[in-house]
Tab-separated table of C-alpha atoms in Angstrom:
chain	number	residue	atom	x	y	z
K	117	MET	CA	-17.753	9.612	13.042
K	118	GLU	CA	-14.519	8.066	10.333
K	119	GLN	CA	-11.639	9.022	11.345
K	120	ALA	CA	-7.999	8.522	10.272
K	121	ARG	CA	-4.641	9.435	10.637
K	122	PHE	CA	-1.163	8.668	9.148
K	123	ILE	CA	2.050	8.496	11.119
K	124	HIS	CA	5.769	8.515	9.150
K	125	ALA	CA	8.189	6.936	11.831
K	126	VAL	CA	11.027	8.806	10.401
K	127	ASP	CA	13.340	7.039	12.832
K	128	VAL	CA	12.261	3.639	11.982
K	129	GLY	CA	13.275	3.967	8.361
K	130	GLY	CA	9.940	6.517	7.307
K	131	LEU	CA	7.516	3.582	8.077
K	132	GLU	CA	4.123	4.297	7.833
K	133	LEU	CA	1.480	3.329	10.537
K	134	LEU	CA	-1.840	3.966	9.231
K	135	GLN	CA	-4.793	4.171	12.323
K	136	ALA	CA	-8.257	4.238	11.011
K	137	THR	CA	-11.643	3.277	11.925
K	138	TYR	CA	-13.844	3.653	8.909
K	139	GLU	CA	-17.621	2.994	7.343
K	140	ARG	CA	-18.487	4.157	4.184
K	141	GLN	CA	-14.877	4.493	3.019
K	142	ARG	CA	-14.199	2.424	-0.611
K	143	PHE	CA	-10.847	2.090	-1.551
K	144	SER	CA	-9.871	1.419	-5.024
K	145	ARG	CA	-7.926	-1.143	-6.537
K	146	HIS	CA	-4.361	-0.335	-5.993
K	147	SER	CA	-1.114	-1.484	-4.717
K	148	HIS	CA	1.445	-0.565	-2.340
K	149	GLU	CA	5.540	-0.312	-3.060
K	150	GLY	CA	5.535	-2.160	0.556
K	151	TYR	CA	3.855	-4.734	1.864
K	152	THR	CA	0.377	-4.211	4.082
K	153	ILE	CA	0.332	-5.336	7.268
K	154	GLY	CA	-2.455	-4.999	9.493
K	155	VAL	CA	-4.319	-5.640	12.767
K	156	ILE	CA	-8.485	-5.623	12.761
K	157	GLU	CA	-9.229	-4.069	16.182
K	158	CYS	CA	-12.853	-3.865	15.688
K	159	GLY	CA	-15.960	-4.261	12.881
K	160	ALA	CA	-14.547	-6.488	9.968
K	161	GLN	CA	-13.566	-5.799	6.430
K	162	ARG	CA	-13.802	-6.960	3.120
K	163	PHE	CA	-11.005	-6.647	0.536
K	164	PHE	CA	-9.780	-8.121	-2.734
K	165	ARG	CA	-6.690	-10.054	-3.363
K	166	ASN	CA	-4.485	-12.368	-5.239
K	167	GLY	CA	-8.059	-13.346	-7.538
K	168	SER	CA	-10.629	-13.481	-4.839
K	169	ASN	CA	-12.449	-11.626	-1.870
K	170	HIS	CA	-11.664	-12.367	1.971
K	171	VAL	CA	-13.046	-10.963	5.375
K	172	ALA	CA	-10.947	-10.196	8.299
K	173	SER	CA	-12.715	-9.673	11.704
K	174	GLN	CA	-11.832	-8.228	14.651
K	175	ASP	CA	-8.233	-9.523	15.962
K	176	CYS	CA	-7.718	-10.759	12.893
K	177	LEU	CA	-3.836	-9.692	10.636
K	178	ILE	CA	-4.683	-8.798	7.329
K	179	ILE	CA	-1.402	-9.518	4.664
K	180	VAL	CA	-1.046	-8.424	1.298
K	181	ASN	CA	2.245	-8.896	-0.437
K	182	ALA	CA	4.006	-5.485	-1.999
K	183	ASP	CA	2.663	-4.814	-5.613
K	184	GLU	CA	-0.222	-6.983	-5.210
K	185	VAL	CA	-3.608	-5.091	-6.204
K	186	HIS	CA	-6.178	-4.811	-3.230
K	187	ASP	CA	-9.071	-3.139	-2.694
K	188	GLY	CA	-11.382	-2.714	0.725
K	189	HIS	CA	-14.724	-1.909	2.549
K	190	ALA	CA	-16.628	-2.723	5.529
K	191	ALA	CA	-18.276	-5.738	5.634
K	192	SER	CA	-19.667	-5.251	8.421
K	193	GLU	CA	-22.715	-2.741	10.062
K	194	GLY	CA	-20.793	0.452	11.104
K	195	GLY	CA	-17.829	-0.308	9.729
K	196	TRP	CA	-14.340	-1.456	10.593
K	197	SER	CA	-11.442	0.142	12.686
K	198	TYR	CA	-7.941	-1.043	12.156
K	199	GLN	CA	-3.772	-0.359	12.146
K	200	ALA	CA	-1.227	-0.917	9.478
K	201	ILE	CA	1.807	-0.756	8.422
K	202	TYR	CA	3.473	-0.346	5.145
K	203	PRO	CA	7.235	-2.196	5.208
K	204	LEU	CA	9.537	-2.128	2.352
K	205	PRO	CA	10.885	-5.076	0.460
K	206	ALA	CA	13.999	-4.008	1.524
K	207	VAL	CA	13.276	-4.468	5.263
K	208	PHE	CA	12.368	-7.888	4.536
K	209	ALA	CA	15.402	-8.876	2.560
K	210	GLU	CA	17.304	-7.612	4.733
K	211	LEU	CA	15.913	-9.906	7.445
K	212	SER	CA	15.603	-12.827	5.131
K	213	ASP	CA	19.414	-12.843	4.642
K	214	GLU	CA	20.463	-12.608	8.260
K	215	LEU	CA	17.956	-15.572	8.595
K	216	GLN	CA	18.826	-17.167	5.612
K	217	LEU	CA	15.580	-17.789	4.374
K	218	GLY	CA	16.907	-17.578	0.603
K	219	GLY	CA	14.865	-14.151	-0.219
K	220	LEU	CA	11.557	-11.911	0.132
K	221	PRO	CA	9.007	-13.848	1.751
K	222	TYR	CA	5.475	-14.434	-0.010
K	223	PHE	CA	2.322	-14.709	2.408
K	224	ARG	CA	0.037	-16.521	0.644
K	225	ASP	CA	-2.706	-16.556	3.456
K	226	SER	CA	-4.316	-12.823	2.619
K	227	VAL	CA	-5.941	-13.030	6.687
K	228	ILE	CA	-4.418	-15.190	9.777
K	229	HIS	CA	-5.325	-15.539	13.169
K	230	ASP	CA	-2.320	-15.054	15.370
K	231	PRO	CA	-3.265	-13.291	18.877
K	232	LEU	CA	0.421	-13.345	19.739
K	233	LEU	CA	1.836	-11.922	17.048
K	234	ALA	CA	-1.035	-9.045	16.613
K	235	ARG	CA	-0.299	-8.266	20.684
K	236	GLN	CA	2.992	-7.621	19.652
K	237	LEU	CA	2.052	-5.830	16.090
K	238	ARG	CA	-0.227	-3.625	18.583
K	239	GLN	CA	2.840	-3.278	20.724
K	240	LEU	CA	4.992	-1.653	17.719
K	241	PHE	CA	1.939	0.699	16.006
K	242	ARG	CA	1.524	2.222	19.991
K	243	LEU	CA	5.127	3.110	20.006
K	244	LEU	CA	5.032	4.056	16.615
K	245	ALA	CA	1.813	6.428	17.806
K	246	ALA	CA	3.884	7.586	20.407
K	247	GLY	CA	6.894	10.132	18.360
K	248	GLN	CA	9.597	10.014	18.180
K	249	GLY	CA	10.218	11.220	21.861
K	250	GLY	CA	10.643	8.009	23.609
K	251	ASN	CA	13.195	5.007	22.787
K	252	SER	CA	14.105	4.342	18.922
K	253	LEU	CA	15.930	1.739	19.601
K	254	GLN	CA	13.341	-0.149	21.592
K	255	ARG	CA	11.265	0.848	18.109
K	256	GLN	CA	13.763	-0.308	15.870
K	257	ALA	CA	14.241	-2.991	17.344
K	258	LEU	CA	10.234	-4.471	17.885
K	259	MET	CA	10.237	-3.613	14.270
K	260	MET	CA	12.192	-5.907	12.820
K	261	ASP	CA	11.537	-8.829	15.272
K	262	ALA	CA	7.923	-8.728	14.269
K	263	MET	CA	8.363	-8.753	11.240
K	264	ALA	CA	10.992	-11.649	11.374
K	265	GLN	CA	8.441	-13.250	13.429
K	266	LEU	CA	5.910	-12.816	10.524
K	267	MET	CA	7.898	-14.268	7.938
K	268	LEU	CA	8.867	-17.423	10.038
K	269	ARG	CA	5.505	-18.268	11.456
K	270	HIS	CA	3.841	-17.591	8.005
K	271	GLY	CA	6.177	-16.332	5.259
K	272	GLY	CA	7.387	-18.599	2.164
K	273	GLN	CA	8.462	-18.287	-0.995
K	274	ARG	CA	6.386	-17.428	-4.642
K	275	ARG	CA	6.144	-20.376	-7.171
K	276	SER	CA	9.053	-20.076	-9.570
K	277	VAL	CA	7.936	-19.219	-12.895
K	278	ALA	CA	9.086	-19.205	-16.236
K	279	MET	CA	11.793	-16.592	-17.744
K	280	LEU	CA	10.049	-13.875	-18.758
K	281	GLN	CA	9.253	-13.741	-22.107
K	282	GLU	CA	9.523	-10.678	-24.786
K	283	ALA	CA	5.538	-9.870	-23.767
K	284	PRO	CA	5.572	-9.277	-20.218
K	285	LEU	CA	9.424	-7.408	-20.637
K	286	ALA	CA	7.249	-5.171	-23.174
K	287	VAL	CA	4.763	-4.480	-20.224
K	288	GLN	CA	7.364	-3.623	-18.011
K	289	ARG	CA	9.068	-0.759	-20.613
K	290	VAL	CA	5.995	0.754	-20.325
K	291	ARG	CA	5.460	0.403	-16.382
K	292	ASP	CA	9.027	1.475	-16.228
K	293	TYR	CA	8.320	4.763	-18.858
K	294	ILE	CA	4.943	5.796	-17.206
K	295	ASP	CA	7.002	5.872	-13.264
K	296	ALA	CA	9.004	8.190	-15.066
K	297	HIS	CA	6.500	10.129	-16.772
K	298	CYS	CA	3.084	9.701	-14.439
K	299	GLN	CA	2.680	13.334	-14.777
K	300	ASP	CA	2.000	13.955	-18.123
K	301	ASN	CA	-1.035	12.811	-20.312
K	302	LEU	CA	0.169	10.252	-21.927
K	303	GLY	CA	-1.497	8.385	-24.789
K	304	ILE	CA	-2.172	4.612	-25.318
K	305	GLU	CA	0.083	5.094	-29.007
K	306	THR	CA	2.965	6.178	-27.232
K	307	LEU	CA	2.714	3.335	-24.867
K	308	ALA	CA	2.057	1.049	-27.278
K	309	ALA	CA	5.293	1.996	-29.337
K	310	ILE	CA	7.313	1.719	-26.663
K	311	ALA	CA	5.947	-1.725	-25.708
K	312	GLY	CA	6.242	-3.325	-29.679
K	313	LEU	CA	2.447	-4.092	-29.443
K	314	ASN	CA	-0.660	-3.012	-30.729
K	315	PRO	CA	-2.924	-0.506	-28.316
K	316	PHE	CA	-5.623	-3.257	-27.515
K	317	TYR	CA	-2.716	-5.504	-27.188
K	318	LEU	CA	-1.076	-3.981	-24.774
K	319	THR	CA	-3.834	-2.989	-23.003
K	320	ARG	CA	-5.336	-6.188	-22.311
K	321	LEU	CA	-1.191	-7.398	-21.178
K	322	PHE	CA	-0.801	-5.020	-18.868
K	323	GLN	CA	-3.548	-5.337	-17.158
K	324	ARG	CA	-3.228	-9.363	-16.994
K	325	THR	CA	0.434	-8.324	-16.107
K	326	VAL	CA	0.062	-5.743	-13.318
K	327	GLY	CA	-3.368	-6.393	-12.453
K	328	LEU	CA	-4.441	-2.939	-13.019
K	329	PRO	CA	-5.425	-0.908	-16.435
K	330	PRO	CA	-2.250	1.430	-17.572
K	331	HIS	CA	-4.281	4.256	-16.621
K	332	THR	CA	-5.378	3.151	-13.025
K	333	TYR	CA	-1.466	2.679	-12.883
K	334	GLN	CA	-0.936	5.841	-13.904
K	335	LEU	CA	-3.336	7.092	-11.400
K	336	GLN	CA	-1.539	5.246	-8.849
K	337	GLN	CA	2.026	6.584	-9.699
K	338	ARG	CA	1.029	9.810	-9.873
K	339	ILE	CA	-0.729	9.938	-5.929
K	340	ALA	CA	3.212	7.939	-5.279
K	341	LEU	CA	4.712	11.292	-6.461
K	342	ALA	CA	2.233	13.736	-4.682
K	343	ARG	CA	3.083	11.616	-1.194
K	344	ARG	CA	6.410	12.391	-1.858
K	345	LEU	CA	5.678	15.622	-2.549
K	346	ILE	CA	3.976	16.823	0.486
K	347	LEU	CA	6.372	15.298	2.928
K	348	GLN	CA	9.140	17.700	1.244
K	349	GLY	CA	6.243	20.160	2.462
K	350	MET	CA	5.125	21.363	-1.116
K	351	ALA	CA	2.062	23.479	-1.552
K	352	LEU	CA	-1.155	21.190	-1.855
K	353	ARG	CA	-2.282	22.922	-4.773
K	354	ASP	CA	1.471	22.887	-6.691
K	355	VAL	CA	0.932	19.142	-5.587
K	356	ALA	CA	-1.479	19.007	-7.686
K	357	GLN	CA	0.052	20.874	-10.914
K	358	GLN	CA	3.457	18.846	-10.611
K	359	ALA	CA	1.662	15.545	-9.362
K	360	GLY	CA	-0.631	16.059	-12.861
K	361	PHE	CA	-4.186	16.392	-11.659
K	362	VAL	CA	-6.726	18.637	-13.154
K	363	ASP	CA	-6.658	20.773	-9.543
K	364	GLN	CA	-6.733	20.001	-6.202
K	365	SER	CA	-10.365	19.280	-5.723
K	366	HIS	CA	-9.052	16.110	-8.078
K	367	LEU	CA	-6.103	15.468	-6.174
K	368	ASN	CA	-8.055	15.629	-2.902
K	369	ARG	CA	-11.008	13.088	-4.705
K	370	CYS	CA	-8.109	10.346	-6.021
K	371	PHE	CA	-5.855	10.702	-3.348
K	372	LYS	CA	-8.355	10.123	-0.599
K	373	ARG	CA	-10.001	6.411	-2.297
K	374	ILE	CA	-6.218	4.986	-2.244
K	375	MET	CA	-4.333	5.987	0.652
K	376	GLY	CA	-7.696	6.673	3.099
K	377	VAL	CA	-6.863	10.163	3.980
K	378	THR	CA	-6.968	13.780	2.260
K	379	PRO	CA	-3.277	15.010	1.246
K	380	GLY	CA	-4.090	17.617	3.091
K	381	ARG	CA	-4.409	15.193	6.652
K	382	TYR	CA	-1.502	12.815	5.264
K	383	GLY	CA	1.472	15.544	5.686
K	384	LEU	CA	0.091	16.168	9.237
K	385	LEU	CA	3.602	15.276	12.132
K	386	PRO	CA	2.041	12.871	14.524
K	387	ALA	CA	1.777	15.291	17.072
K	388	ALA	CA	-1.190	17.408	15.277
K	389	ALA	CA	-2.751	15.085	13.714
K	390	ALA	CA	-4.491	13.121	17.253
K	391	VAL	CA	-7.679	12.981	15.938
K	392	LEU	CA	-9.186	13.547	11.709
K	393	ARG	CA	-12.481	13.121	11.363
K	394	ASP	CA	-14.013	13.434	8.079
């Protein structure tokens, strides 16, 4: 039986915690605005990141940098159980300034064996799962300390890149446009005109730069919009319409492939989401 729940820690900057056991779940390729930091509790997960596949087994840490394309599915019979949080880059930016580390961290390793940090993260997960009835200051302090330890022990800096040329800037213009109009029925001709490139070249360049083709990136942004609307309390049928999905069933299918839970279960408060089964 597959189980999953999302917890929204409002008192820790809205940090999201996913606790899940999956056997059949297959995450489609996607990226997050925040970093993915998880601990495998049992079984094993196979996932794509940074051009290759990786396997994380029990007690291993899974690390995915912000905006990195990845996926995930079972790598062992019976599936896998894990917990993961998704801190935004702003969290690391603040810590980096305080620790004088010189900018956002880049975690080169996708799978890390660090029992001490895994234990610290599990303690953080337990406190986040307990809800806001406990000590907010304790949760916030443990969150900052765990992220600082992760940066100091496993973080680095992304290799410097040359100044962006016109083509990547054109892709950024298209990306910004999709972000602002993700719910609309966009055509490749419109996007090509914004980029100043022919449609075929734009599609190839966009995927090479972003890691996803334009239509997949648009779907991901629709999911992000749906998440915001759900947390505002909007009815799911209205969320589907506002976010550009055909209907609520279409929203459900796409949402679960990226988020690992259905939209209805994503919006549940922790107290109401003790065990969520598929």
